mmCIF file of C-alpha atoms and ligand atoms in Angstrom:
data_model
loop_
_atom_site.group_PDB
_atom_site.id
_atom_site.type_symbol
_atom_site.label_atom_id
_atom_site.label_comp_id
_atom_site.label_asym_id
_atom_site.label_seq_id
_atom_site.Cartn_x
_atom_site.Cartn_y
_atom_site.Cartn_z
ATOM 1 C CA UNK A 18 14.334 -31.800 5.290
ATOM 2 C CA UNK A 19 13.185 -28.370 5.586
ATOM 3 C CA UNK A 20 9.191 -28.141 5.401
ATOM 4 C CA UNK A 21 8.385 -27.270 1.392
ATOM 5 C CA UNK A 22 6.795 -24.040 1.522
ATOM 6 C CA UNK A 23 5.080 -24.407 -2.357
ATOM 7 C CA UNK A 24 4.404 -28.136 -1.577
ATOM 8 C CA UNK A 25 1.341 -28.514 -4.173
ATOM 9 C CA UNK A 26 1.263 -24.913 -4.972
ATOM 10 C CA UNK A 27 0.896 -24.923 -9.642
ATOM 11 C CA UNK A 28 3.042 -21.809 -10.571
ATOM 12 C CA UNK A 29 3.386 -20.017 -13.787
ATOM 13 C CA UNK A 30 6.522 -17.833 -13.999
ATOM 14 C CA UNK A 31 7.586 -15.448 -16.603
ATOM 15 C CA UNK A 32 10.633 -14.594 -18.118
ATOM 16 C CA UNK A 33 11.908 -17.936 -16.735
ATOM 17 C CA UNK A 34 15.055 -19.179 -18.769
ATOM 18 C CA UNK A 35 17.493 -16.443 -17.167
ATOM 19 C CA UNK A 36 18.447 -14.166 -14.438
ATOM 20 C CA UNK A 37 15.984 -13.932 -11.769
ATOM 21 C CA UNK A 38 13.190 -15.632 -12.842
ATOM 22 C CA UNK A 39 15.152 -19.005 -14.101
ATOM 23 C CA UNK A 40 16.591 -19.015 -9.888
ATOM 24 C CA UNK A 41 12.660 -18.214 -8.778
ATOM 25 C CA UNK A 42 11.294 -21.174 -11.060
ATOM 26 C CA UNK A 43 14.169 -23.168 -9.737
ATOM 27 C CA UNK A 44 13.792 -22.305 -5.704
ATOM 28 C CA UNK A 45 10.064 -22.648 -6.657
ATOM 29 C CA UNK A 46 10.571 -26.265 -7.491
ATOM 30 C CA UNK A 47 12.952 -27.136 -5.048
ATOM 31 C CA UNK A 48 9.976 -25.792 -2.338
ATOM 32 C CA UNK A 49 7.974 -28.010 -4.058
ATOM 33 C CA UNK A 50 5.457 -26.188 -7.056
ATOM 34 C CA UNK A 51 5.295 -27.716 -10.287
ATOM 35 C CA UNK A 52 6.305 -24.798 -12.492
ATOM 36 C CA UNK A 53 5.723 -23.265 -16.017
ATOM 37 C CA UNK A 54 8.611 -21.879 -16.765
ATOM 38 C CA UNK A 55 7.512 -19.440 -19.659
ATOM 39 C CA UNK A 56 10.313 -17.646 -22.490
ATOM 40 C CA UNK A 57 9.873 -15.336 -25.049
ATOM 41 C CA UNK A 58 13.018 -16.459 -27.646
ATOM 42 C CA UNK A 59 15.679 -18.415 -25.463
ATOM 43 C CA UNK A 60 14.323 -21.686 -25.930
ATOM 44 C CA UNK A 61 17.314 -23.771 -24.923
ATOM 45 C CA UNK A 62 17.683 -21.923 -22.248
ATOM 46 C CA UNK A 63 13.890 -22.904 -20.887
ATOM 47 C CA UNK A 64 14.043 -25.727 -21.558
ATOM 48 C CA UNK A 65 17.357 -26.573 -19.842
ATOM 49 C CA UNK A 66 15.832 -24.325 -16.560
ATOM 50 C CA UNK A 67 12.516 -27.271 -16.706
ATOM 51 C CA UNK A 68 15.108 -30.010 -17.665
ATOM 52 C CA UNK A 69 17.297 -29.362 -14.693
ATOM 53 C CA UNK A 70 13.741 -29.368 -12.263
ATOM 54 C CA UNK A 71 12.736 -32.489 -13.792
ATOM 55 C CA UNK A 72 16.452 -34.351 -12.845
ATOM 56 C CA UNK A 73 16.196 -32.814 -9.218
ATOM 57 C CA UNK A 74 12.397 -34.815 -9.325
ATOM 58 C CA UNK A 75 10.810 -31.721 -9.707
ATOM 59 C CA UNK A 76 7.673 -31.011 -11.986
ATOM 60 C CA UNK A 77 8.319 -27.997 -14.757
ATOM 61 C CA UNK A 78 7.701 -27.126 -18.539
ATOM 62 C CA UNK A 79 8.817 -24.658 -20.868
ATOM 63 C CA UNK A 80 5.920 -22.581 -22.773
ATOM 64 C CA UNK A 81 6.855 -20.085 -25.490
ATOM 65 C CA UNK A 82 4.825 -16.996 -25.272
ATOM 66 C CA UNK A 83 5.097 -13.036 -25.616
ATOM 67 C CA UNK A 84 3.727 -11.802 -22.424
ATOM 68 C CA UNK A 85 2.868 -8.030 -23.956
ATOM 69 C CA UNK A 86 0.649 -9.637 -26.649
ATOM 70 C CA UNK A 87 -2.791 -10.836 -25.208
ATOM 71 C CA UNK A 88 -2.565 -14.103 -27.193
ATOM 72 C CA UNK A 89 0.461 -14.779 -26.101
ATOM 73 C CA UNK A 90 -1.151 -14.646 -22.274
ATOM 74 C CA UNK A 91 -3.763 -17.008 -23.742
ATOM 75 C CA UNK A 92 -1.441 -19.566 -24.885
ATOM 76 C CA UNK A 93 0.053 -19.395 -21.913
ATOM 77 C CA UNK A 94 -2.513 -19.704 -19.328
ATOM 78 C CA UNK A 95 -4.116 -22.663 -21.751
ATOM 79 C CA UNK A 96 -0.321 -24.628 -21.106
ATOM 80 C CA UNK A 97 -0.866 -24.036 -17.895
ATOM 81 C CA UNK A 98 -4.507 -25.968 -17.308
ATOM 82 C CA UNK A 99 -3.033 -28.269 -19.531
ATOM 83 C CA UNK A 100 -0.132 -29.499 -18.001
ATOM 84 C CA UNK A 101 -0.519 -28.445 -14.399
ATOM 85 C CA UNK A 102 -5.137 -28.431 -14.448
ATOM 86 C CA UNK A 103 -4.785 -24.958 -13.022
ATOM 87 C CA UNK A 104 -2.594 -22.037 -11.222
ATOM 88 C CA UNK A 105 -1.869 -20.821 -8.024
ATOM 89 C CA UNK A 106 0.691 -18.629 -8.306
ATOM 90 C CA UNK A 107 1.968 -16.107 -11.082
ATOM 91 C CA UNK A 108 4.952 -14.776 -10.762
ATOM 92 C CA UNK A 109 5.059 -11.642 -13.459
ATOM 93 C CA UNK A 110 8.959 -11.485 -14.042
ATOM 94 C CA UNK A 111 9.589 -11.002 -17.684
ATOM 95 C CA UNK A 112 11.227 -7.521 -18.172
ATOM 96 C CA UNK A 113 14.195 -6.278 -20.647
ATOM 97 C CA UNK A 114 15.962 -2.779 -20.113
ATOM 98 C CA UNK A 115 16.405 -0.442 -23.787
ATOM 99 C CA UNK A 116 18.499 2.076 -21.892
ATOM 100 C CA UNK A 117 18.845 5.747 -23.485
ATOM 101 C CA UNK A 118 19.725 9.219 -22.514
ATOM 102 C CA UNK A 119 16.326 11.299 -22.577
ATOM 103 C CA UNK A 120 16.429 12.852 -25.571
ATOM 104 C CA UNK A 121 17.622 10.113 -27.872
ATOM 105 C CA UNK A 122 15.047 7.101 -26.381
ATOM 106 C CA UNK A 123 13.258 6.138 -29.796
ATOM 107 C CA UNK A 124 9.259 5.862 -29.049
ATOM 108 C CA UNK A 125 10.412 1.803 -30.103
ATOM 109 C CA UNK A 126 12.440 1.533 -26.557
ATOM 110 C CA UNK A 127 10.186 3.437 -24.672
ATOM 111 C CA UNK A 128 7.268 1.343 -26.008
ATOM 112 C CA UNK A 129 9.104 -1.867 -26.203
ATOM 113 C CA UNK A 130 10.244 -1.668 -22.577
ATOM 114 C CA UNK A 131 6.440 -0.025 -20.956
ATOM 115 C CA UNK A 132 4.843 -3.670 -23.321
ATOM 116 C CA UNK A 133 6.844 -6.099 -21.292
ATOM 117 C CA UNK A 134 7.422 -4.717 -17.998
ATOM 118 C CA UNK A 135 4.346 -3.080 -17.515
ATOM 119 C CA UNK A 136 1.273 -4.593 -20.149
ATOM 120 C CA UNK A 137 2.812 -8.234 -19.871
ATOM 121 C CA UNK A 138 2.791 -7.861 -16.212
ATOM 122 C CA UNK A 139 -0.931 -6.340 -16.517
ATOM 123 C CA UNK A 140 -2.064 -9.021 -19.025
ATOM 124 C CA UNK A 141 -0.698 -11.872 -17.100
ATOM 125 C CA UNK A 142 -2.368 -10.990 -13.716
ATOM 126 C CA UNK A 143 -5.547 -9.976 -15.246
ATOM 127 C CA UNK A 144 -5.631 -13.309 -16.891
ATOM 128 C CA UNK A 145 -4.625 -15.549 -13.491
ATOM 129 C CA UNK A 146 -7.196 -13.363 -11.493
ATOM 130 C CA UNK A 147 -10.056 -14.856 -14.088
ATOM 131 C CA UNK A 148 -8.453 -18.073 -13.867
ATOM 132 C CA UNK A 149 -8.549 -17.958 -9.475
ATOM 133 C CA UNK A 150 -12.133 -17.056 -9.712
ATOM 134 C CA UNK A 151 -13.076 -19.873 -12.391
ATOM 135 C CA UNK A 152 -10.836 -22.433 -9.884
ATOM 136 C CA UNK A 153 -12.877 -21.100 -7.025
ATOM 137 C CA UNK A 154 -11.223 -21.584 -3.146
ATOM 138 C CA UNK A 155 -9.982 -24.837 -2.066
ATOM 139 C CA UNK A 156 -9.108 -24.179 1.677
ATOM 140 C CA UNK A 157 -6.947 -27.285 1.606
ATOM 141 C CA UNK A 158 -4.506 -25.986 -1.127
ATOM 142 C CA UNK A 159 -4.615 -22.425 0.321
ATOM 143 C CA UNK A 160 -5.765 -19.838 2.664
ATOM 144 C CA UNK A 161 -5.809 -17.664 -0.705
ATOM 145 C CA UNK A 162 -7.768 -17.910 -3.624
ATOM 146 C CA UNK A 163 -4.363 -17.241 -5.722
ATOM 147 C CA UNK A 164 -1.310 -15.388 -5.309
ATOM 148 C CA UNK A 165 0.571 -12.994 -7.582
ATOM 149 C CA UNK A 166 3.999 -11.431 -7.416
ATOM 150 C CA UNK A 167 5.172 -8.705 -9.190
ATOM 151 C CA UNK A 168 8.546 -8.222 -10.584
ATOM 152 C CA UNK A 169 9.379 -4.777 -9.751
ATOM 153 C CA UNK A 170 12.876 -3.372 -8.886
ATOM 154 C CA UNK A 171 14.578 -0.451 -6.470
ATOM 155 C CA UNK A 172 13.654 2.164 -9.436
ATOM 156 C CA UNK A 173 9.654 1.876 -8.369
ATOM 157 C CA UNK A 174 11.032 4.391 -6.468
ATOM 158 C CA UNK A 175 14.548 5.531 -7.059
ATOM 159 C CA UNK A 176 14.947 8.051 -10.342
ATOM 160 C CA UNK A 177 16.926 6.448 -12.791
ATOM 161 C CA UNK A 178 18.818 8.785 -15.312
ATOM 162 C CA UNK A 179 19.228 7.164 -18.601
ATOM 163 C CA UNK A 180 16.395 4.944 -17.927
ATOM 164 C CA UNK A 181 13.189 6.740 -17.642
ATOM 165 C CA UNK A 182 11.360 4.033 -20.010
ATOM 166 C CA UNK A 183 12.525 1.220 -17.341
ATOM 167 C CA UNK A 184 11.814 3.451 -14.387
ATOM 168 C CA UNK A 185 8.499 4.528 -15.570
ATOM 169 C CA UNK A 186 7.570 0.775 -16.149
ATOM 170 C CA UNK A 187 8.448 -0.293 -12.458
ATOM 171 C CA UNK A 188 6.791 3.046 -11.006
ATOM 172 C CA UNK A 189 3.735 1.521 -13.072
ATOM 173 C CA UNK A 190 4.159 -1.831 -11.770
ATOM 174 C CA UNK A 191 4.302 -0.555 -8.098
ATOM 175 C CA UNK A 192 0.675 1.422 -8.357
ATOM 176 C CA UNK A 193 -0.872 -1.386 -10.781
ATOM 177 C CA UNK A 194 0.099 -4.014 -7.815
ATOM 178 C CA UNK A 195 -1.272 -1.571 -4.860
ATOM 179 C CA UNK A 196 -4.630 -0.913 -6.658
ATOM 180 C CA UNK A 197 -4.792 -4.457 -7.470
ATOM 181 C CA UNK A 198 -4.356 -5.341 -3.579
ATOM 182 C CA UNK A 199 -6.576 -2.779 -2.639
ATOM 183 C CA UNK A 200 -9.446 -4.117 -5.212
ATOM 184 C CA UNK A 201 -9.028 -8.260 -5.095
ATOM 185 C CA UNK A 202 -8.027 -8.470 -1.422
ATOM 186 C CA UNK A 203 -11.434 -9.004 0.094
ATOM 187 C CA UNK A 204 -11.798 -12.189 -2.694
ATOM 188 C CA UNK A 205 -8.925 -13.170 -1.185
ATOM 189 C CA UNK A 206 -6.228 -12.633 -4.140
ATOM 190 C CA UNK A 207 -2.978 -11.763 -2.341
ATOM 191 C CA UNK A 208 -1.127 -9.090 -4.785
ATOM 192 C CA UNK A 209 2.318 -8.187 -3.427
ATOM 193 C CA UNK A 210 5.847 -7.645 -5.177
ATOM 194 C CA UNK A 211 9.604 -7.943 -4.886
ATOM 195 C CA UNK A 212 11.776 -5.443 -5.740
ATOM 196 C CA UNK A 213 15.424 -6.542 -6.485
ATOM 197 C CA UNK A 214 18.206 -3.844 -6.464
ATOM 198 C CA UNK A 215 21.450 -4.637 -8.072
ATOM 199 C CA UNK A 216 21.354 -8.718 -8.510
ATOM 200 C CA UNK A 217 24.320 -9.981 -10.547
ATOM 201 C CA UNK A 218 22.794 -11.407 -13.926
ATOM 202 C CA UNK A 219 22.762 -10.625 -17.733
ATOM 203 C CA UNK A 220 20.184 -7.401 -17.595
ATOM 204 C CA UNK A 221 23.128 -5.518 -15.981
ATOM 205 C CA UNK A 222 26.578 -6.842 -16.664
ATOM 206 C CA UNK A 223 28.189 -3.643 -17.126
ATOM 207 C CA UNK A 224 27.370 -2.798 -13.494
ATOM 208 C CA UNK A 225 29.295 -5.497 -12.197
ATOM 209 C CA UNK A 226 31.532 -7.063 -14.802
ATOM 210 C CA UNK A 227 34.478 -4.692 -14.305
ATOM 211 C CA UNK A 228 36.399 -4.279 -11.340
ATOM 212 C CA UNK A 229 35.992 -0.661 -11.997
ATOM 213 C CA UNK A 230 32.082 -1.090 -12.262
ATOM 214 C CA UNK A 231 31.542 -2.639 -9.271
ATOM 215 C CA UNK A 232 33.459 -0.737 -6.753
ATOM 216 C CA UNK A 233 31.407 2.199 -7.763
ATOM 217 C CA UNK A 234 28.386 -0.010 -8.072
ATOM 218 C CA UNK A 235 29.209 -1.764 -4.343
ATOM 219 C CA UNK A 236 29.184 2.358 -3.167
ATOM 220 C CA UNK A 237 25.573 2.295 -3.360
ATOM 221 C CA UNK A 238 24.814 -0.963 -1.416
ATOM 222 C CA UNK A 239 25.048 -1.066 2.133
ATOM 223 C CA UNK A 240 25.086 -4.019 2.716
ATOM 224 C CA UNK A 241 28.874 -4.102 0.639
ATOM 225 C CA UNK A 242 27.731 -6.952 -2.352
ATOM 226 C CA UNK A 243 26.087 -7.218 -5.049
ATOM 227 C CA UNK A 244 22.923 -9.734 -4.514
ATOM 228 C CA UNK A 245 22.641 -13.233 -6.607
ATOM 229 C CA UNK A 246 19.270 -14.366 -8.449
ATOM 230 C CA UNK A 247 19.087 -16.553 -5.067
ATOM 231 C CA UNK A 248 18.693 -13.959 -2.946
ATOM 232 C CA UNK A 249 15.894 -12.974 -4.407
ATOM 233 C CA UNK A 250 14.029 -16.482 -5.684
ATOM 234 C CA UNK A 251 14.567 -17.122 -1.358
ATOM 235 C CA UNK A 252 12.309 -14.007 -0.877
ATOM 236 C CA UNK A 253 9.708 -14.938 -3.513
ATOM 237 C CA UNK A 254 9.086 -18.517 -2.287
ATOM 238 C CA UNK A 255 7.994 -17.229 1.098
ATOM 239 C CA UNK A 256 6.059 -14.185 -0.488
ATOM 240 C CA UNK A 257 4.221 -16.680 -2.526
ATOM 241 C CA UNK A 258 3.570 -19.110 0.525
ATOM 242 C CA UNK A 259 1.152 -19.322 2.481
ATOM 243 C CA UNK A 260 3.828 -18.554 5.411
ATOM 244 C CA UNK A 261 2.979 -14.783 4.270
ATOM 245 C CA UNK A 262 -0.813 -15.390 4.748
ATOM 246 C CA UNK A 263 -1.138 -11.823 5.799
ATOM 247 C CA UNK A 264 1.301 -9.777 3.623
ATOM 248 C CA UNK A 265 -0.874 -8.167 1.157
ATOM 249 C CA UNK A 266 -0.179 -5.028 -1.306
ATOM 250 C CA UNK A 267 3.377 -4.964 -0.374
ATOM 251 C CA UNK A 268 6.590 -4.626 -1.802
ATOM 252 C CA UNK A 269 9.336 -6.563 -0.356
ATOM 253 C CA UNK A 270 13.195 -4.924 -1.150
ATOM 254 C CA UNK A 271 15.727 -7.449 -1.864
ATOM 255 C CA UNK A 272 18.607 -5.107 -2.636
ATOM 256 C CA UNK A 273 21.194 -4.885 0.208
ATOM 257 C CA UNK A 274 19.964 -1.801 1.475
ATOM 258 C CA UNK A 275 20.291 -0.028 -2.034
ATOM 259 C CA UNK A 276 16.708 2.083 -0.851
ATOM 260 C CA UNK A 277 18.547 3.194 2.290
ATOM 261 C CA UNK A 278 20.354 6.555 0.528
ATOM 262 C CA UNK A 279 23.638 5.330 1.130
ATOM 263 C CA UNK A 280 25.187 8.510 -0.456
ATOM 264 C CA UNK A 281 23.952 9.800 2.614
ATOM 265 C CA UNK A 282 26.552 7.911 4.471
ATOM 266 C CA UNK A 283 28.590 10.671 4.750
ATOM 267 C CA UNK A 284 26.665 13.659 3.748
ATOM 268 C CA UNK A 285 23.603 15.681 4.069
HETATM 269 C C1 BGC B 30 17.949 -3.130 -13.034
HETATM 270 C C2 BGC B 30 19.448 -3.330 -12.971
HETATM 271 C C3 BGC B 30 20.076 -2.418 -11.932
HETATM 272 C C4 BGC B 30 19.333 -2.489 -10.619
HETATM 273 C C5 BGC B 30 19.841 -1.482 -9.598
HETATM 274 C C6 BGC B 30 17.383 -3.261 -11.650
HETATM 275 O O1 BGC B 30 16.003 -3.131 -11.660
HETATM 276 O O2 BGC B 30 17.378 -4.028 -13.949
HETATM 277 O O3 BGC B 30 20.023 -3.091 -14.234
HETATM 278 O O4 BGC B 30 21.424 -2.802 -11.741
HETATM 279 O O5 BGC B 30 17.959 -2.282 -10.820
HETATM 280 O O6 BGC B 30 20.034 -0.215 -10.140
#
């Protein structure tokens, strides 16, 4: 058996019943955290993500709660000293895309989409930070007093036309996690990030669902295919372990080379 990275590690992770943060509680699990696997309206869906832990003799529950709304943080972080007696690790994953050419982006998508992927994100860590300090540091659970990983994405720093709500977010989410490094490091908080680029699940389906889609989609990876919630949740476990001790304030790529200017291939 491979040696269980998260072995004791209590994680909370948001936006768990899909996509990339339903394969990051479930990789999570398998490296041996018990997980909150949090959801804003797909119940079902949680609660088959915790059910499917639980078979595989893993520890996990599903918590309803709106990460942009500060009692919806509150609720959460109470599940999670309820059911786990503390955290360890947040993962801030929930995120949604309202995509809209510039001039017709209602202040509603640019709002709803700067709540979730930037406030819940902000809410959420400013909330576990409280909670590592209140814990204090056990030096037998971790090197760290707590851990937190961003959900950010290639367009922290690749323009995105037709998307400037999302891409302002994740530009957001990049600077909130470096000043947060820079400020919590020396109490020994470890802020970093991943940063997925195209990753086949429901956010972007008409990237990839057509053949048509993703040969001009696989043009801008490298690394010639389109990456799976897996790759990613892989990444994230070691981020959050203490295998990455001294990674902090960074922002790990998971995207196949996406970053790389691959229309540069053959020009410039
Ligand atoms: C977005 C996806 C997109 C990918 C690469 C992600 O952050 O959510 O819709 O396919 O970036 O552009």
């Amino acid at each position: 058996m491979t040696k269980q990275l998260l072995a004791g590690q209590r994680a909370l992770v948001t936006g768990a019943s899909s996509g990339i943060g339903r394969a990051i509680a479930c990789a999570f699990a398998e490296a041996g955290a018990s997980v909150v696997v949090n959801y804003r309206s797909s119940r079902e869906e949680a609660e088959q993500v915790a059910c499917d832990i639980q078979q595989r003799g893993g520890k996990a529950i599903a918590v309803q709660a709106d990460v942009s709304e500060p009692e919806g943080c509150d609720t959460l972080f109470g599940a999670i000293e309820r059911e786990l007696g503390g955290i360890d690790v947040l993962v801030a994953n929930a995120g949604l895309q309202r995509d809209a050419a510039f001039t017709e982006m209602s202040l509603g998508d640019w709002r709803k989409v700067i709540d979730v992927n930037l406030t819940g994100q902000f809410l959420c860590a400013q909330e576990a930070v409280r909670r590592f300090r209140q814990q204090g540091l056990d030096s037998q659970r971790s090197p760290a007093l707590g851990k937190i990983l961003f959900t950010s994405s290639v367009h922290q720093a690749i323009p995105w036309a037709g998307h400037v709500n999302y891409a302002a977010a994740k530009g957001g989410v990049k600077l909130l996690m470096e000043s947060m490094a820079q400020e919590l490091a020396e109490e020994k908080i470890r802020v970093n990030a991943i940063a997925p680029g195209a990753i086949k699940t429901a956010i972007n389906t008409d990237a990839w669902e057509s053949e048509e889609a993703q040969e001009k989609l696989l043009k801008l990876i490298p690394y010639g295919r389109i990456g799976e919630p897996e790759d990613v949740a892989k990444a994230a476990v070691w981020l959050a372990s203490d295998e990455s001790d001294y990674v902090v304030g960074t922002t790990l790529f998971i995207d196949g080379g996406m970053m790389l200017y691959p229309a540069f291939r053959e020009g410039g």
